[in-house]
Amino acid sequence: MPDTPMTWPIALLHACLRVFGLLPLRFVHVVGAVVGHCAWALHGRSRNIAERNLALVLTQNSAQSRHALAKKTLIETGRSLTEVLAVWGGGAPRALRHVVDVRGRELFEAAAANGHGLIIAAPHLGCWELLNYWLAAQRPLAILYRAPRQRALEPLLRRVRGVPGVEQIRADGSGVRALFRRLTGGGMVGILPDQQPRRGEGVYAPLFGVPASTMVLLPRLAERTGATVLFAFAERLERGAGYRLHFLPAPDGIADTDPHVACSALNRGVEQCVALAFTQYQWTYKRWPRSAVAPAVAQPAPTSAAAVRSAPDEG
């Protein structure tokens, strides 16, 4: 679709992003940590959601441990916000200089070369906008997106994401058909697998042991096109040292014809990614309904152990 011109306030915002994108990554993360500390101190909606989510999924942890982890997730959320602004403002070439390691590259290269199509499932973890830039630098990429609630922002988002090699597709009927065509032609698409689906477009499947409404689109694309599914995310390294990309194979059953089996596999893939960088997950996202309750059987200890190992210093 053709880009709509930006209004002057949005164009001014874009200019500010360009300036912010020139700042050193370590400074950007320091600013983000300050934002996260403020969000924690204000005790607002983000903190409340994070604390509730962690109480649901970390039943084996003490209240004190969950409290500390919730604070660290708010700090990482602040870093996520400022780094996205810097990535958008600085552009793809500058952002990609911060990629210092790629784990599972052989999985990506094999899947990209097999000619059957490739679906990248990128959870809300680490810096997913940087991941888009890296993928588009390897081969053409189609990404599915929802129009923002503030419609004036859509031209800005299309501009900052519209790097060479990226086709931006709206999440509507015609967009889904475009994804099918891309995959059947052996192309690559990127989807956020933990996006809350619209009513009637998902099924409930366990996520960290708690039933969550889960999209059926990604499993259906995999089942009907035979495309390979890989999970991927860009892990934020400490003290502005850059990013480590991770590619992981999808769990068995993700292309099953039974939606519950497929969506359960999809959520297991998300869990495997989160275990590698627990506090960098978007725990401030309202992923479970208010009626959700903690599982009767506690989640295994490795999840919390990974959380402690991956939690960076608060500064």
mmCIF file of N, CA and C in Angstrom, residues 129-173:
data_model
loop_
_atom_site.group_PDB
_atom_site.id
_atom_site.type_symbol
_atom_site.label_atom_id
_atom_site.label_comp_id
_atom_site.label_asym_id
_atom_site.label_seq_id
_atom_site.Cartn_x
_atom_site.Cartn_y
_atom_site.Cartn_z
ATOM 1 N N GLU A 129 12.752 -5.171 16.697
ATOM 2 C CA GLU A 129 12.907 -4.317 15.526
ATOM 3 C C GLU A 129 14.293 -4.492 14.894
ATOM 4 N N LEU A 130 15.302 -4.673 15.703
ATOM 5 C CA LEU A 130 16.645 -4.952 15.182
ATOM 6 C C LEU A 130 16.658 -6.285 14.447
ATOM 7 N N LEU A 131 15.951 -7.268 14.988
ATOM 8 C CA LEU A 131 15.868 -8.568 14.322
ATOM 9 C C LEU A 131 15.294 -8.417 12.922
ATOM 10 N N ASN A 132 14.257 -7.586 12.767
ATOM 11 C CA ASN A 132 13.686 -7.344 11.436
ATOM 12 C C ASN A 132 14.737 -6.806 10.469
ATOM 13 N N TYR A 133 15.540 -5.850 10.941
ATOM 14 C CA TYR A 133 16.582 -5.281 10.082
ATOM 15 C C TYR A 133 17.571 -6.357 9.641
ATOM 16 N N TRP A 134 17.972 -7.206 10.597
ATOM 17 C CA TRP A 134 18.962 -8.241 10.268
ATOM 18 C C TRP A 134 18.398 -9.231 9.261
ATOM 19 N N LEU A 135 17.162 -9.650 9.466
ATOM 20 C CA LEU A 135 16.543 -10.605 8.551
ATOM 21 C C LEU A 135 16.442 -10.030 7.144
ATOM 22 N N ALA A 136 16.005 -8.766 7.059
ATOM 23 C CA ALA A 136 15.847 -8.133 5.746
ATOM 24 C C ALA A 136 17.183 -7.960 5.037
ATOM 25 N N ALA A 137 18.266 -7.883 5.815
ATOM 26 C CA ALA A 137 19.592 -7.771 5.203
ATOM 27 C C ALA A 137 20.058 -9.105 4.625
ATOM 28 N N GLN A 138 19.412 -10.214 5.041
ATOM 29 C CA GLN A 138 19.799 -11.538 4.533
ATOM 30 C C GLN A 138 19.012 -11.904 3.284
ATOM 31 N N ARG A 139 17.701 -11.652 3.309
ATOM 32 C CA ARG A 139 16.845 -11.950 2.162
ATOM 33 C C ARG A 139 15.527 -11.213 2.350
ATOM 34 N N PRO A 140 14.728 -11.039 1.272
ATOM 35 C CA PRO A 140 13.472 -10.290 1.384
ATOM 36 C C PRO A 140 12.562 -10.845 2.482
ATOM 37 N N LEU A 141 11.933 -9.931 3.206
ATOM 38 C CA LEU A 141 11.131 -10.284 4.378
ATOM 39 C C LEU A 141 9.783 -9.578 4.308
ATOM 40 N N ALA A 142 8.722 -10.316 4.574
ATOM 41 C CA ALA A 142 7.391 -9.725 4.730
ATOM 42 C C ALA A 142 7.023 -9.777 6.200
ATOM 43 N N ILE A 143 6.603 -8.648 6.765
ATOM 44 C CA ILE A 143 6.211 -8.620 8.171
ATOM 45 C C ILE A 143 4.743 -8.231 8.265
ATOM 46 N N LEU A 144 4.053 -8.904 9.161
ATOM 47 C CA LEU A 144 2.642 -8.640 9.396
ATOM 48 C C LEU A 144 2.523 -7.624 10.529
ATOM 49 N N TYR A 145 1.707 -6.593 10.333
ATOM 50 C CA TYR A 145 1.562 -5.591 11.384
ATOM 51 C C TYR A 145 0.108 -5.152 11.493
ATOM 52 N N ARG A 146 -0.234 -4.659 12.678
ATOM 53 C CA ARG A 146 -1.545 -4.067 12.906
ATOM 54 C C ARG A 146 -1.420 -2.550 12.871
ATOM 55 N N ALA A 147 -2.398 -1.899 12.271
ATOM 56 C CA ALA A 147 -2.387 -0.442 12.259
ATOM 57 C C ALA A 147 -2.492 0.068 13.696
ATOM 58 N N PRO A 148 -1.684 1.072 14.085
ATOM 59 C CA PRO A 148 -1.746 1.585 15.455
ATOM 60 C C PRO A 148 -3.083 2.258 15.743
ATOM 61 N N ARG A 149 -3.432 2.284 17.028
ATOM 62 C CA ARG A 149 -4.686 2.931 17.405
ATOM 63 C C ARG A 149 -4.675 4.409 17.038
ATOM 64 N N GLN A 150 -3.521 5.043 17.192
ATOM 65 C CA GLN A 150 -3.379 6.431 16.751
ATOM 66 C C GLN A 150 -2.953 6.411 15.289
ATOM 67 N N ARG A 151 -3.912 6.563 14.420
ATOM 68 C CA ARG A 151 -3.674 6.351 12.988
ATOM 69 C C ARG A 151 -2.618 7.288 12.407
ATOM 70 N N ALA A 152 -2.437 8.455 13.040
ATOM 71 C CA ALA A 152 -1.435 9.394 12.528
ATOM 72 C C ALA A 152 -0.021 8.828 12.622
ATOM 73 N N LEU A 153 0.170 7.804 13.478
ATOM 74 C CA LEU A 153 1.495 7.222 13.645
ATOM 75 C C LEU A 153 1.838 6.202 12.559
ATOM 76 N N GLU A 154 0.849 5.731 11.827
ATOM 77 C CA GLU A 154 1.118 4.671 10.862
ATOM 78 C C GLU A 154 2.146 5.076 9.799
ATOM 79 N N PRO A 155 2.064 6.297 9.223
ATOM 80 C CA PRO A 155 3.104 6.669 8.249
ATOM 81 C C PRO A 155 4.511 6.656 8.841
ATOM 82 N N LEU A 156 4.634 7.049 10.124
ATOM 83 C CA LEU A 156 5.953 7.026 10.765
ATOM 84 C C LEU A 156 6.454 5.600 10.912
ATOM 85 N N LEU A 157 5.586 4.708 11.387
ATOM 86 C CA LEU A 157 5.993 3.317 11.572
ATOM 87 C C LEU A 157 6.372 2.672 10.246
ATOM 88 N N ARG A 158 5.617 2.965 9.218
ATOM 89 C CA ARG A 158 5.957 2.403 7.901
ATOM 90 C C ARG A 158 7.282 2.968 7.391
ATOM 91 N N ARG A 159 7.563 4.236 7.723
ATOM 92 C CA ARG A 159 8.824 4.828 7.286
ATOM 93 C C ARG A 159 10.014 4.184 7.987
ATOM 94 N N VAL A 160 9.955 4.059 9.313
ATOM 95 C CA VAL A 160 11.127 3.567 10.042
ATOM 96 C C VAL A 160 11.332 2.071 9.842
ATOM 97 N N ARG A 161 10.258 1.340 9.541
ATOM 98 C CA ARG A 161 10.394 -0.094 9.285
ATOM 99 C C ARG A 161 10.618 -0.401 7.810
ATOM 100 N N GLY A 162 10.447 0.582 6.970
ATOM 101 C CA GLY A 162 10.484 0.348 5.533
ATOM 102 C C GLY A 162 11.881 0.357 4.954
ATOM 103 N N VAL A 163 12.752 -0.479 5.508
ATOM 104 C CA VAL A 163 14.110 -0.580 4.977
ATOM 105 C C VAL A 163 14.090 -1.465 3.732
ATOM 106 N N PRO A 164 15.117 -1.394 2.896
ATOM 107 C CA PRO A 164 15.166 -2.262 1.720
ATOM 108 C C PRO A 164 15.024 -3.730 2.105
ATOM 109 N N GLY A 165 14.198 -4.443 1.367
ATOM 110 C CA GLY A 165 13.995 -5.857 1.608
ATOM 111 C C GLY A 165 12.796 -6.177 2.471
ATOM 112 N N VAL A 166 12.116 -5.156 3.022
ATOM 113 C CA VAL A 166 10.975 -5.392 3.895
ATOM 114 C C VAL A 166 9.677 -5.000 3.193
ATOM 115 N N GLU A 167 8.739 -5.933 3.166
ATOM 116 C CA GLU A 167 7.380 -5.652 2.706
ATOM 117 C C GLU A 167 6.474 -5.674 3.935
ATOM 118 N N GLN A 168 5.804 -4.563 4.205
ATOM 119 C CA GLN A 168 4.933 -4.445 5.370
ATOM 120 C C GLN A 168 3.493 -4.758 4.961
ATOM 121 N N ILE A 169 2.905 -5.727 5.640
ATOM 122 C CA ILE A 169 1.580 -6.225 5.264
ATOM 123 C C ILE A 169 0.627 -6.055 6.427
ATOM 124 N N ARG A 170 -0.481 -5.405 6.172
ATOM 125 C CA ARG A 170 -1.480 -5.220 7.222
ATOM 126 C C ARG A 170 -2.133 -6.548 7.585
ATOM 127 N N ALA A 171 -2.463 -6.674 8.879
ATOM 128 C CA ALA A 171 -3.093 -7.897 9.376
ATOM 129 C C ALA A 171 -4.583 -7.865 9.078
ATOM 130 N N ASP A 172 -4.923 -8.106 7.822
ATOM 131 C CA ASP A 172 -6.325 -8.218 7.421
ATOM 132 C C ASP A 172 -6.431 -9.362 6.409
ATOM 133 N N GLY A 173 -7.614 -9.543 5.838
ATOM 134 C CA GLY A 173 -7.824 -10.673 4.939
ATOM 135 C C GLY A 173 -6.875 -10.683 3.760
#
